């Protein structure tokens, strides 16, 4: 089967804080190419999704792994999950600190009886696996936090997030065997309360079955309230096309003024995206070409790769 991949580097209101259109395009397309090469080489869906998440976590432009945003107390706590469509199994970590690639823990947890670990448990696993200590903080993120600190975090959370925070990453792949997987990793919304749990390590934000796979980005609370990733996958399982499932789910979300984006694939190789914010930082390889969603009109949009 012709492999496919779609990735995202978050959603929001502007590309400026991520280095501008061409820089974001270059990063996303370069990573899509590397994941696609792995898929052509015969990598399975889960391993290709984990590989892609690692590359995106290592790109400081995006809010995951290195370059994660700081929480209200100035600390970085990251969350990541992987879902294998064939086994329909989710694994992940919530609010883990001081490691380079949270997705590595999610990969390891795929075959464990306890598959989602939070802060202390995730730290203990990182120790057990002897993962080196890594500080994911960048100058840029520290500067953003210091700026906000000056104003004693007076601006609304949504405003702050729109300007700097969003940039969670996600990868959805279909491998040569026709198997799907999804991975999502985040530093969170930015400036959140200690202990706040992101959607990225929940089926609401990252979900896959044999039929479809989805990764979400945006305000985690909105994604959780819509149960967005699992909602879209279940619609496809029940007979909607992927585009119809995106369309209905995003129309419903618009009525509730939700603020997020999502990318997805189905088992027939259809690639889709949706957003109700201004920009969705997504790029894909459909077997013939690489394209992206960086210049879509603002506001509600859903689409499939065949329509460009
Ligand atoms: N969904 C993430 C969260 O709320 C943030 C993001 O996608 O940028 O934790």
PDB file of N, CA and C in Angstrom, residues 118-174:
ATOM      1  N   UNK A 118       1.754   9.427  34.989  1.00  0.00           N
ATOM      2  CA  UNK A 118       1.850  10.872  35.222  1.00  0.00           C
ATOM      3  C   UNK A 118       3.143  11.199  35.959  1.00  0.00           C
ATOM      4  N   UNK A 119       3.315  12.458  36.287  1.00  0.00           N
ATOM      5  CA  UNK A 119       4.594  13.063  36.711  1.00  0.00           C
ATOM      6  C   UNK A 119       5.581  12.173  37.474  1.00  0.00           C
ATOM      7  N   UNK A 120       5.255  11.788  38.698  1.00  0.00           N
ATOM      8  CA  UNK A 120       6.238  11.033  39.489  1.00  0.00           C
ATOM      9  C   UNK A 120       6.509   9.671  38.850  1.00  0.00           C
ATOM     10  N   UNK A 121       5.454   9.036  38.375  1.00  0.00           N
ATOM     11  CA  UNK A 121       5.613   7.719  37.753  1.00  0.00           C
ATOM     12  C   UNK A 121       6.406   7.793  36.465  1.00  0.00           C
ATOM     13  N   UNK A 122       6.172   8.863  35.701  1.00  0.00           N
ATOM     14  CA  UNK A 122       6.909   9.038  34.446  1.00  0.00           C
ATOM     15  C   UNK A 122       8.378   9.316  34.737  1.00  0.00           C
ATOM     16  N   UNK A 123       8.637  10.110  35.799  1.00  0.00           N
ATOM     17  CA  UNK A 123      10.023  10.419  36.178  1.00  0.00           C
ATOM     18  C   UNK A 123      10.737   9.137  36.609  1.00  0.00           C
ATOM     19  N   UNK A 124      10.017   8.306  37.342  1.00  0.00           N
ATOM     20  CA  UNK A 124      10.588   7.046  37.820  1.00  0.00           C
ATOM     21  C   UNK A 124      10.934   6.145  36.623  1.00  0.00           C
ATOM     22  N   UNK A 125      10.059   6.116  35.645  1.00  0.00           N
ATOM     23  CA  UNK A 125      10.335   5.295  34.446  1.00  0.00           C
ATOM     24  C   UNK A 125      11.555   5.835  33.701  1.00  0.00           C
ATOM     25  N   UNK A 126      11.628   7.165  33.582  1.00  0.00           N
ATOM     26  CA  UNK A 126      12.786   7.762  32.887  1.00  0.00           C
ATOM     27  C   UNK A 126      14.077   7.362  33.600  1.00  0.00           C
ATOM     28  N   UNK A 127      14.011   7.331  34.921  1.00  0.00           N
ATOM     29  CA  UNK A 127      15.194   6.914  35.706  1.00  0.00           C
ATOM     30  C   UNK A 127      15.519   5.455  35.439  1.00  0.00           C
ATOM     31  N   UNK A 128      14.481   4.625  35.483  1.00  0.00           N
ATOM     32  CA  UNK A 128      14.683   3.186  35.244  1.00  0.00           C
ATOM     33  C   UNK A 128      15.322   2.928  33.878  1.00  0.00           C
ATOM     34  N   UNK A 129      14.868   3.696  32.890  1.00  0.00           N
ATOM     35  CA  UNK A 129      15.386   3.500  31.529  1.00  0.00           C
ATOM     36  C   UNK A 129      16.726   4.219  31.325  1.00  0.00           C
ATOM     37  N   UNK A 130      17.153   4.903  32.372  1.00  0.00           N
ATOM     38  CA  UNK A 130      18.413   5.651  32.353  1.00  0.00           C
ATOM     39  C   UNK A 130      18.459   6.672  31.221  1.00  0.00           C
ATOM     40  N   UNK A 131      17.317   7.331  31.003  1.00  0.00           N
ATOM     41  CA  UNK A 131      17.292   8.403  30.000  1.00  0.00           C
ATOM     42  C   UNK A 131      18.100   9.578  30.553  1.00  0.00           C
ATOM     43  N   UNK A 132      18.973  10.157  29.741  1.00  0.00           N
ATOM     44  CA  UNK A 132      19.763  11.276  30.257  1.00  0.00           C
ATOM     45  C   UNK A 132      18.886  12.464  30.644  1.00  0.00           C
ATOM     46  N   UNK A 133      19.325  13.203  31.662  1.00  0.00           N
ATOM     47  CA  UNK A 133      18.586  14.403  32.057  1.00  0.00           C
ATOM     48  C   UNK A 133      18.791  15.467  30.983  1.00  0.00           C
ATOM     49  N   UNK A 134      17.709  16.099  30.592  1.00  0.00           N
ATOM     50  CA  UNK A 134      17.788  17.113  29.535  1.00  0.00           C
ATOM     51  C   UNK A 134      16.922  18.291  29.953  1.00  0.00           C
ATOM     52  N   UNK A 135      17.445  19.501  29.781  1.00  0.00           N
ATOM     53  CA  UNK A 135      16.657  20.690  30.070  1.00  0.00           C
ATOM     54  C   UNK A 135      16.062  21.213  28.764  1.00  0.00           C
ATOM     55  N   UNK A 136      14.755  21.102  28.571  1.00  0.00           N
ATOM     56  CA  UNK A 136      14.150  21.491  27.290  1.00  0.00           C
ATOM     57  C   UNK A 136      13.945  23.000  27.122  1.00  0.00           C
ATOM     58  N   UNK A 137      14.410  23.777  28.118  1.00  0.00           N
ATOM     59  CA  UNK A 137      14.172  25.232  28.108  1.00  0.00           C
ATOM     60  C   UNK A 137      14.988  25.920  27.018  1.00  0.00           C
ATOM     61  N   UNK A 138      14.350  26.848  26.296  1.00  0.00           N
ATOM     62  CA  UNK A 138      15.079  27.686  25.336  1.00  0.00           C
ATOM     63  C   UNK A 138      14.997  29.145  25.802  1.00  0.00           C
ATOM     64  N   UNK A 139      15.932  29.952  25.324  1.00  0.00           N
ATOM     65  CA  UNK A 139      15.961  31.385  25.651  1.00  0.00           C
ATOM     66  C   UNK A 139      14.628  32.046  25.313  1.00  0.00           C
ATOM     67  N   UNK A 140      14.109  31.671  24.130  1.00  0.00           N
ATOM     68  CA  UNK A 140      12.868  32.275  23.650  1.00  0.00           C
ATOM     69  C   UNK A 140      11.730  32.030  24.640  1.00  0.00           C
ATOM     70  N   UNK A 141      11.592  30.781  25.082  1.00  0.00           N
ATOM     71  CA  UNK A 141      10.489  30.447  25.995  1.00  0.00           C
ATOM     72  C   UNK A 141      10.664  31.134  27.349  1.00  0.00           C
ATOM     73  N   UNK A 142      11.905  31.203  27.808  1.00  0.00           N
ATOM     74  CA  UNK A 142      12.155  31.870  29.086  1.00  0.00           C
ATOM     75  C   UNK A 142      11.795  33.347  28.963  1.00  0.00           C
ATOM     76  N   UNK A 143      12.194  33.962  27.837  1.00  0.00           N
ATOM     77  CA  UNK A 143      11.900  35.376  27.589  1.00  0.00           C
ATOM     78  C   UNK A 143      10.396  35.629  27.589  1.00  0.00           C
ATOM     79  N   UNK A 144       9.638  34.741  26.945  1.00  0.00           N
ATOM     80  CA  UNK A 144       8.176  34.904  26.900  1.00  0.00           C
ATOM     81  C   UNK A 144       7.596  34.858  28.305  1.00  0.00           C
ATOM     82  N   UNK A 145       8.097  33.930  29.095  1.00  0.00           N
ATOM     83  CA  UNK A 145       7.571  33.767  30.458  1.00  0.00           C
ATOM     84  C   UNK A 145       7.917  34.990  31.303  1.00  0.00           C
ATOM     85  N   UNK A 146       9.160  35.489  31.152  1.00  0.00           N
ATOM     86  CA  UNK A 146       9.591  36.656  31.927  1.00  0.00           C
ATOM     87  C   UNK A 146       8.733  37.873  31.579  1.00  0.00           C
ATOM     88  N   UNK A 147       8.429  38.022  30.301  1.00  0.00           N
ATOM     89  CA  UNK A 147       7.582  39.136  29.847  1.00  0.00           C
ATOM     90  C   UNK A 147       6.234  39.088  30.559  1.00  0.00           C
ATOM     91  N   UNK A 148       5.636  37.894  30.557  1.00  0.00           N
ATOM     92  CA  UNK A 148       4.333  37.717  31.191  1.00  0.00           C
ATOM     93  C   UNK A 148       4.412  37.943  32.693  1.00  0.00           C
ATOM     94  N   UNK A 149       5.536  37.502  33.271  1.00  0.00           N
ATOM     95  CA  UNK A 149       5.729  37.623  34.715  1.00  0.00           C
ATOM     96  C   UNK A 149       5.715  39.091  35.122  1.00  0.00           C
ATOM     97  N   UNK A 150       6.303  39.924  34.249  1.00  0.00           N
ATOM     98  CA  UNK A 150       6.345  41.371  34.540  1.00  0.00           C
ATOM     99  C   UNK A 150       4.943  41.904  34.758  1.00  0.00           C
ATOM    100  N   UNK A 151       4.012  41.452  33.927  1.00  0.00           N
ATOM    101  CA  UNK A 151       2.623  41.914  34.060  1.00  0.00           C
ATOM    102  C   UNK A 151       1.837  41.045  35.025  1.00  0.00           C
ATOM    103  N   UNK A 152       2.548  40.223  35.817  1.00  0.00           N
ATOM    104  CA  UNK A 152       1.912  39.319  36.776  1.00  0.00           C
ATOM    105  C   UNK A 152       0.819  38.469  36.128  1.00  0.00           C
ATOM    106  N   UNK A 153       1.072  38.031  34.904  1.00  0.00           N
ATOM    107  CA  UNK A 153       0.175  37.127  34.164  1.00  0.00           C
ATOM    108  C   UNK A 153      -1.239  37.727  34.044  1.00  0.00           C
ATOM    109  N   UNK A 154      -1.281  39.061  33.835  1.00  0.00           N
ATOM    110  CA  UNK A 154      -2.589  39.718  33.797  1.00  0.00           C
ATOM    111  C   UNK A 154      -3.397  39.398  32.541  1.00  0.00           C
ATOM    112  N   UNK A 155      -2.675  39.142  31.430  1.00  0.00           N
ATOM    113  CA  UNK A 155      -3.420  38.885  30.196  1.00  0.00           C
ATOM    114  C   UNK A 155      -4.188  37.575  30.313  1.00  0.00           C
ATOM    115  N   UNK A 156      -5.253  37.474  29.512  1.00  0.00           N
ATOM    116  CA  UNK A 156      -6.057  36.254  29.605  1.00  0.00           C
ATOM    117  C   UNK A 156      -5.247  35.084  29.078  1.00  0.00           C
ATOM    118  N   UNK A 157      -5.534  33.900  29.578  1.00  0.00           N
ATOM    119  CA  UNK A 157      -4.813  32.708  29.143  1.00  0.00           C
ATOM    120  C   UNK A 157      -4.912  32.552  27.621  1.00  0.00           C
ATOM    121  N   UNK A 158      -6.114  32.776  27.080  1.00  0.00           N
ATOM    122  CA  UNK A 158      -6.285  32.581  25.642  1.00  0.00           C
ATOM    123  C   UNK A 158      -5.381  33.515  24.858  1.00  0.00           C
ATOM    124  N   UNK A 159      -5.292  34.769  25.319  1.00  0.00           N
ATOM    125  CA  UNK A 159      -4.449  35.728  24.610  1.00  0.00           C
ATOM    126  C   UNK A 159      -2.992  35.325  24.649  1.00  0.00           C
ATOM    127  N   UNK A 160      -2.558  34.897  25.788  1.00  0.00           N
ATOM    128  CA  UNK A 160      -1.172  34.493  25.953  1.00  0.00           C
ATOM    129  C   UNK A 160      -0.873  33.307  25.055  1.00  0.00           C
ATOM    130  N   UNK A 161      -1.755  32.336  25.114  1.00  0.00           N
ATOM    131  CA  UNK A 161      -1.548  31.118  24.337  1.00  0.00           C
ATOM    132  C   UNK A 161      -1.508  31.439  22.857  1.00  0.00           C
ATOM    133  N   UNK A 162      -2.418  32.317  22.425  1.00  0.00           N
ATOM    134  CA  UNK A 162      -2.486  32.635  21.005  1.00  0.00           C
ATOM    135  C   UNK A 162      -1.178  33.240  20.531  1.00  0.00           C
ATOM    136  N   UNK A 163      -0.550  34.013  21.394  1.00  0.00           N
ATOM    137  CA  UNK A 163       0.665  34.673  20.947  1.00  0.00           C
ATOM    138  C   UNK A 163       1.883  33.776  20.983  1.00  0.00           C
ATOM    139  N   UNK A 164       1.968  32.929  21.998  1.00  0.00           N
ATOM    140  CA  UNK A 164       3.222  32.190  22.084  1.00  0.00           C
ATOM    141  C   UNK A 164       3.077  30.697  22.276  1.00  0.00           C
ATOM    142  N   UNK A 165       2.102  30.273  23.029  1.00  0.00           N
ATOM    143  CA  UNK A 165       2.101  28.899  23.510  1.00  0.00           C
ATOM    144  C   UNK A 165       1.886  27.823  22.477  1.00  0.00           C
ATOM    145  N   UNK A 166       0.906  27.986  21.662  1.00  0.00           N
ATOM    146  CA  UNK A 166       0.497  26.839  20.863  1.00  0.00           C
ATOM    147  C   UNK A 166       1.551  26.415  19.859  1.00  0.00           C
ATOM    148  N   UNK A 167       1.646  25.129  19.634  1.00  0.00           N
ATOM    149  CA  UNK A 167       2.690  24.626  18.772  1.00  0.00           C
ATOM    150  C   UNK A 167       2.961  23.178  19.089  1.00  0.00           C
ATOM    151  N   UNK A 168       2.055  22.613  19.869  1.00  0.00           N
ATOM    152  CA  UNK A 168       2.024  21.157  20.069  1.00  0.00           C
ATOM    153  C   UNK A 168       2.302  20.465  18.749  1.00  0.00           C
ATOM    154  N   UNK A 169       2.876  19.276  18.819  1.00  0.00           N
ATOM    155  CA  UNK A 169       3.169  18.575  17.567  1.00  0.00           C
ATOM    156  C   UNK A 169       2.348  17.283  17.454  1.00  0.00           C
ATOM    157  N   UNK A 170       2.158  16.839  16.220  1.00  0.00           N
ATOM    158  CA  UNK A 170       1.435  15.587  16.008  1.00  0.00           C
ATOM    159  C   UNK A 170       1.850  14.935  14.701  1.00  0.00           C
ATOM    160  N   UNK A 171       1.739  13.612  14.666  1.00  0.00           N
ATOM    161  CA  UNK A 171       2.098  12.837  13.469  1.00  0.00           C
ATOM    162  C   UNK A 171       1.040  11.758  13.278  1.00  0.00           C
ATOM    163  N   UNK A 172       0.518  11.642  12.064  1.00  0.00           N
ATOM    164  CA  UNK A 172      -0.410  10.554  11.750  1.00  0.00           C
ATOM    165  C   UNK A 172       0.110   9.863  10.496  1.00  0.00           C
ATOM    166  N   UNK A 173       0.224   8.536  10.560  1.00  0.00           N
ATOM    167  CA  UNK A 173       0.805   7.807   9.407  1.00  0.00           C
ATOM    168  C   UNK A 173      -0.029   6.589   9.044  1.00  0.00           C
ATOM    169  N   UNK A 174       0.107   6.225   7.760  1.00  0.00           N
ATOM    170  CA  UNK A 174      -0.411   4.954   7.237  1.00  0.00           C
ATOM    171  C   UNK A 174       0.792   4.245   6.640  1.00  0.00           C
TER     172      UNK A 174
END
